[in-house]
Tab-separated table of C-alpha atoms in Angstrom:
chain	number	residue	atom	x	y	z
A	18	UNK	CA	-10.957	-9.111	-2.466
A	19	UNK	CA	-8.694	-7.834	-5.249
A	20	UNK	CA	-9.968	-10.424	-7.726
A	21	UNK	CA	-13.509	-9.072	-7.350
A	22	UNK	CA	-12.460	-5.874	-9.139
A	23	UNK	CA	-12.974	-5.885	-12.907
A	24	UNK	CA	-9.575	-4.253	-13.535
A	25	UNK	CA	-7.546	-6.698	-11.447
A	26	UNK	CA	-6.360	-9.080	-14.185
A	27	UNK	CA	-5.562	-6.345	-16.704
A	28	UNK	CA	-3.684	-4.198	-14.163
A	29	UNK	CA	-1.842	-7.217	-12.730
A	30	UNK	CA	-0.708	-8.261	-16.211
A	31	UNK	CA	0.460	-4.729	-16.962
A	32	UNK	CA	2.399	-4.581	-13.687
A	33	UNK	CA	3.994	-7.988	-14.308
A	34	UNK	CA	5.138	-7.034	-17.813
A	35	UNK	CA	6.541	-3.740	-16.525
A	36	UNK	CA	8.677	-5.509	-13.909
A	37	UNK	CA	12.432	-5.793	-14.594
A	38	UNK	CA	13.867	-8.985	-16.031
A	39	UNK	CA	17.257	-10.587	-16.620
A	40	UNK	CA	18.597	-13.560	-18.547
A	41	UNK	CA	18.412	-15.694	-15.387
A	42	UNK	CA	14.914	-17.100	-14.719
A	43	UNK	CA	15.174	-17.376	-10.924
A	44	UNK	CA	16.609	-13.885	-10.553
A	45	UNK	CA	13.910	-12.529	-12.869
A	46	UNK	CA	11.219	-14.242	-10.796
A	47	UNK	CA	12.572	-12.737	-7.566
A	48	UNK	CA	12.765	-9.257	-9.092
A	49	UNK	CA	9.254	-9.473	-10.523
A	50	UNK	CA	7.765	-10.669	-7.224
A	51	UNK	CA	9.461	-7.818	-5.371
A	52	UNK	CA	8.118	-5.374	-7.966
A	53	UNK	CA	4.586	-6.793	-7.732
A	54	UNK	CA	4.577	-6.430	-3.947
A	55	UNK	CA	5.093	-2.687	-4.289
A	56	UNK	CA	2.742	-2.533	-7.269
A	57	UNK	CA	-0.166	-4.203	-5.457
A	58	UNK	CA	0.338	-2.122	-2.322
A	59	UNK	CA	-0.066	1.062	-4.354
A	60	UNK	CA	-2.850	-0.469	-6.464
A	61	UNK	CA	-4.828	-1.405	-3.363
A	62	UNK	CA	-4.361	2.107	-1.960
A	63	UNK	CA	-5.605	3.728	-5.169
A	64	UNK	CA	-8.464	1.331	-6.001
A	65	UNK	CA	-9.975	0.143	-2.711
A	66	UNK	CA	-8.685	2.747	-0.260
A	67	UNK	CA	-10.667	2.227	2.998
A	68	UNK	CA	-13.113	-0.683	2.656
A	69	UNK	CA	-15.361	0.431	5.518
A	70	UNK	CA	-15.583	3.975	4.169
A	71	UNK	CA	-16.427	2.546	0.751
A	72	UNK	CA	-19.471	0.828	2.264
A	73	UNK	CA	-20.624	4.029	3.975
A	74	UNK	CA	-20.196	5.999	0.752
A	75	UNK	CA	-22.121	3.380	-1.239
A	76	UNK	CA	-24.948	3.438	1.323
A	77	UNK	CA	-25.196	7.241	1.106
A	78	UNK	CA	-25.246	7.155	-2.697
A	79	UNK	CA	-27.935	4.470	-2.650
A	80	UNK	CA	-30.097	6.530	-0.297
A	81	UNK	CA	-29.743	9.561	-2.573
A	82	UNK	CA	-30.622	7.503	-5.655
A	83	UNK	CA	-33.609	5.996	-3.821
A	84	UNK	CA	-34.867	9.454	-2.827
A	85	UNK	CA	-34.476	10.740	-6.382
A	86	UNK	CA	-36.416	7.782	-7.752
A	87	UNK	CA	-39.191	8.203	-5.165
A	88	UNK	CA	-39.533	11.853	-6.157
A	89	UNK	CA	-39.381	11.189	-9.902
A	90	UNK	CA	-39.725	7.621	-11.205
A	91	UNK	CA	-38.073	8.430	-14.530
A	92	UNK	CA	-35.978	5.986	-16.539
A	93	UNK	CA	-32.824	7.939	-15.770
A	94	UNK	CA	-33.424	7.824	-12.013
A	95	UNK	CA	-34.303	4.134	-12.293
A	96	UNK	CA	-30.996	3.411	-14.030
A	97	UNK	CA	-29.079	5.393	-11.404
A	98	UNK	CA	-30.848	3.458	-8.657
A	99	UNK	CA	-29.819	0.139	-10.224
A	100	UNK	CA	-26.214	1.297	-10.509
A	101	UNK	CA	-26.200	2.452	-6.869
A	102	UNK	CA	-27.731	-0.849	-5.726
A	103	UNK	CA	-25.071	-2.889	-7.545
A	104	UNK	CA	-22.320	-0.689	-6.110
A	105	UNK	CA	-23.709	-1.189	-2.604
A	106	UNK	CA	-23.888	-4.966	-3.004
A	107	UNK	CA	-20.353	-5.022	-4.383
A	108	UNK	CA	-18.979	-2.940	-1.501
A	109	UNK	CA	-20.657	-5.206	1.075
A	110	UNK	CA	-19.197	-8.273	-0.637
A	111	UNK	CA	-15.723	-6.708	-0.644
A	112	UNK	CA	-16.030	-5.844	3.046
A	113	UNK	CA	-16.968	-9.431	3.868
A	114	UNK	CA	-14.012	-10.777	1.877
A	115	UNK	CA	-11.729	-8.254	3.582
A	116	UNK	CA	-12.655	-9.494	7.054
A	117	UNK	CA	-12.363	-13.108	5.953
A	118	UNK	CA	-8.793	-12.474	4.859
A	119	UNK	CA	-8.055	-10.340	7.924
A	120	UNK	CA	-9.062	-13.049	10.353
A	121	UNK	CA	-7.077	-16.141	11.150
A	122	UNK	CA	-9.974	-18.370	10.241
A	123	UNK	CA	-9.617	-20.306	6.989
A	124	UNK	CA	-13.077	-20.094	5.558
A	125	UNK	CA	-14.130	-23.656	4.738
A	126	UNK	CA	-17.764	-23.168	3.819
A	127	UNK	CA	-19.381	-20.488	1.664
A	128	UNK	CA	-22.653	-18.776	2.461
A	129	UNK	CA	-22.206	-17.141	5.886
A	130	UNK	CA	-22.433	-13.366	5.559
A	131	UNK	CA	-21.881	-12.582	9.265
A	132	UNK	CA	-19.233	-9.884	8.845
A	133	UNK	CA	-19.204	-9.085	12.576
A	134	UNK	CA	-18.195	-12.680	13.274
A	135	UNK	CA	-15.034	-12.219	11.170
A	136	UNK	CA	-14.528	-8.814	12.756
A	137	UNK	CA	-14.422	-10.521	16.150
A	138	UNK	CA	-11.810	-12.966	14.900
A	139	UNK	CA	-9.580	-10.230	13.495
A	140	UNK	CA	-9.827	-8.093	16.625
A	141	UNK	CA	-8.840	-11.093	18.742
A	142	UNK	CA	-5.285	-10.631	17.464
A	143	UNK	CA	-5.108	-7.298	19.254
A	144	UNK	CA	-6.334	-8.887	22.485
A	145	UNK	CA	-3.661	-11.590	22.562
A	146	UNK	CA	-6.107	-14.175	21.202
A	147	UNK	CA	-8.453	-13.738	24.189
A	148	UNK	CA	-12.089	-13.347	23.100
A	149	UNK	CA	-14.258	-11.879	25.844
A	150	UNK	CA	-17.387	-11.390	23.730
A	151	UNK	CA	-18.760	-12.534	20.391
A	152	UNK	CA	-22.051	-12.275	18.516
A	153	UNK	CA	-24.052	-15.399	17.794
A	154	UNK	CA	-25.859	-16.140	14.523
A	155	UNK	CA	-28.798	-13.968	15.623
A	156	UNK	CA	-26.491	-11.006	16.294
A	157	UNK	CA	-26.897	-11.164	20.082
A	158	UNK	CA	-23.739	-10.589	22.168
A	159	UNK	CA	-22.430	-13.556	24.170
A	160	UNK	CA	-19.878	-12.948	26.953
A	161	UNK	CA	-20.105	-16.124	29.049
A	162	UNK	CA	-16.977	-18.239	28.559
A	163	UNK	CA	-18.873	-21.540	28.374
A	164	UNK	CA	-21.368	-20.124	25.875
A	165	UNK	CA	-18.546	-18.699	23.752
A	166	UNK	CA	-16.846	-22.088	23.761
A	167	UNK	CA	-20.093	-23.765	22.700
A	168	UNK	CA	-20.479	-21.301	19.814
A	169	UNK	CA	-16.975	-22.053	18.586
A	170	UNK	CA	-17.472	-25.809	18.823
A	171	UNK	CA	-20.792	-25.589	16.980
A	172	UNK	CA	-19.355	-23.333	14.269
A	173	UNK	CA	-16.301	-25.450	13.504
A	174	UNK	CA	-18.242	-28.701	13.766
A	175	UNK	CA	-20.614	-27.374	11.132
A	176	UNK	CA	-17.752	-26.175	8.952
A	177	UNK	CA	-15.733	-29.385	9.112
A	178	UNK	CA	-18.734	-31.630	8.549
A	179	UNK	CA	-19.953	-29.747	5.499
A	180	UNK	CA	-21.133	-32.187	2.849
A	181	UNK	CA	-20.069	-29.849	0.053
A	182	UNK	CA	-16.350	-30.538	0.578
A	183	UNK	CA	-15.598	-30.717	-3.146
A	184	UNK	CA	-16.645	-27.168	-4.047
A	185	UNK	CA	-13.129	-25.766	-3.833
A	186	UNK	CA	-11.775	-28.686	-5.867
A	187	UNK	CA	-14.318	-27.994	-8.591
A	188	UNK	CA	-13.313	-24.325	-8.624
A	189	UNK	CA	-9.669	-25.358	-8.919
A	190	UNK	CA	-10.462	-27.496	-11.960
A	191	UNK	CA	-12.326	-24.596	-13.571
A	192	UNK	CA	-9.193	-22.480	-13.082
A	193	UNK	CA	-6.952	-25.193	-14.539
A	194	UNK	CA	-9.177	-25.558	-17.603
A	195	UNK	CA	-9.121	-21.786	-18.095
A	196	UNK	CA	-5.329	-21.823	-17.778
A	197	UNK	CA	-5.041	-24.566	-20.403
A	198	UNK	CA	-7.273	-22.660	-22.802
A	199	UNK	CA	-5.478	-19.342	-22.300
A	200	UNK	CA	-1.888	-20.632	-22.363
A	201	UNK	CA	-2.172	-23.616	-24.693
A	202	UNK	CA	-0.269	-25.681	-22.112
A	203	UNK	CA	-2.001	-28.861	-20.982
A	204	UNK	CA	-1.875	-30.124	-17.404
A	205	UNK	CA	0.045	-33.401	-17.253
A	206	UNK	CA	-2.332	-35.649	-15.319
A	207	UNK	CA	0.263	-38.417	-15.078
A	208	UNK	CA	2.644	-36.094	-13.204
A	209	UNK	CA	-0.054	-34.502	-11.031
A	210	UNK	CA	-1.387	-35.683	-7.685
A	211	UNK	CA	-3.182	-34.427	-4.590
A	212	UNK	CA	-2.218	-34.893	-0.946
A	213	UNK	CA	-4.636	-35.237	1.966
A	214	UNK	CA	-4.222	-35.577	5.699
A	215	UNK	CA	-3.536	-39.148	6.721
A	216	UNK	CA	-6.870	-39.261	8.585
A	217	UNK	CA	-8.931	-38.034	5.631
A	218	UNK	CA	-11.721	-40.444	4.754
A	219	UNK	CA	-11.527	-42.662	1.689
A	220	UNK	CA	-14.783	-41.170	0.381
A	221	UNK	CA	-13.221	-37.694	0.219
A	222	UNK	CA	-10.173	-39.122	-1.527
A	223	UNK	CA	-12.351	-40.886	-4.098
A	224	UNK	CA	-14.413	-37.732	-4.692
A	225	UNK	CA	-11.339	-35.575	-5.309
A	226	UNK	CA	-9.787	-38.231	-7.526
A	227	UNK	CA	-12.996	-38.502	-9.549
A	228	UNK	CA	-13.213	-34.720	-10.069
A	229	UNK	CA	-9.540	-34.086	-10.863
A	230	UNK	CA	-8.480	-37.354	-12.438
A	231	UNK	CA	-5.307	-37.098	-10.331
A	232	UNK	CA	-3.993	-39.967	-8.187
A	233	UNK	CA	-3.532	-39.491	-4.461
A	234	UNK	CA	0.048	-38.750	-3.507
A	235	UNK	CA	1.923	-38.808	-0.229
A	236	UNK	CA	4.648	-36.892	1.565
A	237	UNK	CA	7.564	-36.572	1.333
A	238	UNK	CA	8.241	-35.930	-2.360
A	239	UNK	CA	10.678	-33.825	-4.366
A	240	UNK	CA	9.835	-30.868	-6.588
A	241	UNK	CA	12.594	-29.237	-8.634
A	242	UNK	CA	15.105	-31.135	-6.538
A	243	UNK	CA	13.784	-29.839	-3.195
A	244	UNK	CA	12.078	-32.133	-0.676
A	245	UNK	CA	8.503	-31.276	0.348
A	246	UNK	CA	7.819	-32.607	3.838
A	247	UNK	CA	5.028	-32.375	6.411
A	248	UNK	CA	7.439	-31.347	9.163
A	249	UNK	CA	9.829	-28.460	9.625
A	250	UNK	CA	12.360	-28.408	6.788
A	251	UNK	CA	15.937	-29.269	7.705
A	252	UNK	CA	19.186	-28.330	6.010
A	253	UNK	CA	19.160	-31.719	4.290
A	254	UNK	CA	15.736	-31.012	2.741
A	255	UNK	CA	16.853	-27.663	1.286
A	256	UNK	CA	20.395	-28.650	0.362
A	257	UNK	CA	19.719	-28.563	-3.377
A	258	UNK	CA	18.024	-25.173	-3.390
A	259	UNK	CA	21.090	-22.852	-3.328
A	260	UNK	CA	22.779	-24.961	-6.011
A	261	UNK	CA	19.957	-24.488	-8.507
A	262	UNK	CA	20.570	-20.781	-9.365
A	263	UNK	CA	24.322	-21.396	-9.214
A	264	UNK	CA	23.895	-24.226	-11.725
A	265	UNK	CA	21.958	-21.981	-14.095
A	266	UNK	CA	24.661	-19.309	-13.919
A	267	UNK	CA	27.447	-21.873	-14.352
A	268	UNK	CA	25.720	-23.478	-17.348
A	269	UNK	CA	25.326	-20.055	-18.972
A	270	UNK	CA	29.016	-19.238	-18.430
A	271	UNK	CA	30.097	-22.625	-19.786
A	272	UNK	CA	27.973	-22.158	-22.897
A	273	UNK	CA	29.427	-18.689	-23.471
A	274	UNK	CA	32.990	-20.042	-23.125
A	275	UNK	CA	32.242	-22.726	-25.714
A	276	UNK	CA	30.909	-20.160	-28.183
A	277	UNK	CA	33.943	-17.892	-27.711
A	278	UNK	CA	36.374	-20.807	-28.096
A	279	UNK	CA	34.678	-21.959	-31.290
A	280	UNK	CA	34.786	-18.477	-32.827
A	281	UNK	CA	38.461	-18.028	-31.920
A	282	UNK	CA	39.271	-21.304	-33.687
A	283	UNK	CA	38.003	-19.982	-37.046
A	284	UNK	CA	40.622	-18.624	-39.467
A	285	UNK	CA	40.882	-14.851	-39.460
A	286	UNK	CA	40.175	-14.572	-43.195
A	287	UNK	CA	36.713	-16.131	-42.968
């Protein structure tokens, strides 16, 4: 939802640059992330406030603009009506995204604007995951347990059998290309890979490989000395993690000692 706002990138960059930093990269990263958590909480409160109230306000402003245009079809009223219409569409889109993120459901297929469906998912958390009623695609309430089960099966069957399974991969590649252009740093294809579930079909694997140019990888593998596994991490998997920041600090101290020793070895009259 935040990324839909036109000020998001500029404000996020400003907040990131304003965060504290040290000479130690890992410590700087931790401090910046902690700062950004507070920054985004306040930013969300100031920018979006209450999403539902934003929709109601946008609807009222649209009705006023529509009434003004009906009474006087001037160019000024026409422009105000267009602005109000765009604001209303934007607020509805933000509300839909809000309920997508609020629910447990990972949205796998774009195009469904049934906000009440997501609302039912989110509210299920407050009912200990017990759903007693849900609206179908036509908006009619369904409270029979067997009918509710059928709706869930039909919905997820449709989502998981979507033919457009590469849309998110294509969006990822657009982001990577934009990153390369903005940063000047090229993605190393030879060191990149993608990982799928072991039961994923070969056609999906070929499609992703064709779009990304990356080979298919497999778990487990190591990244920055830490094992990435498909099970719960053990102490063996994370053994190298605490040593990494210690190594950076130790290397910095060793380098400083070498510089001091070299300077002390110079004659005093130099």
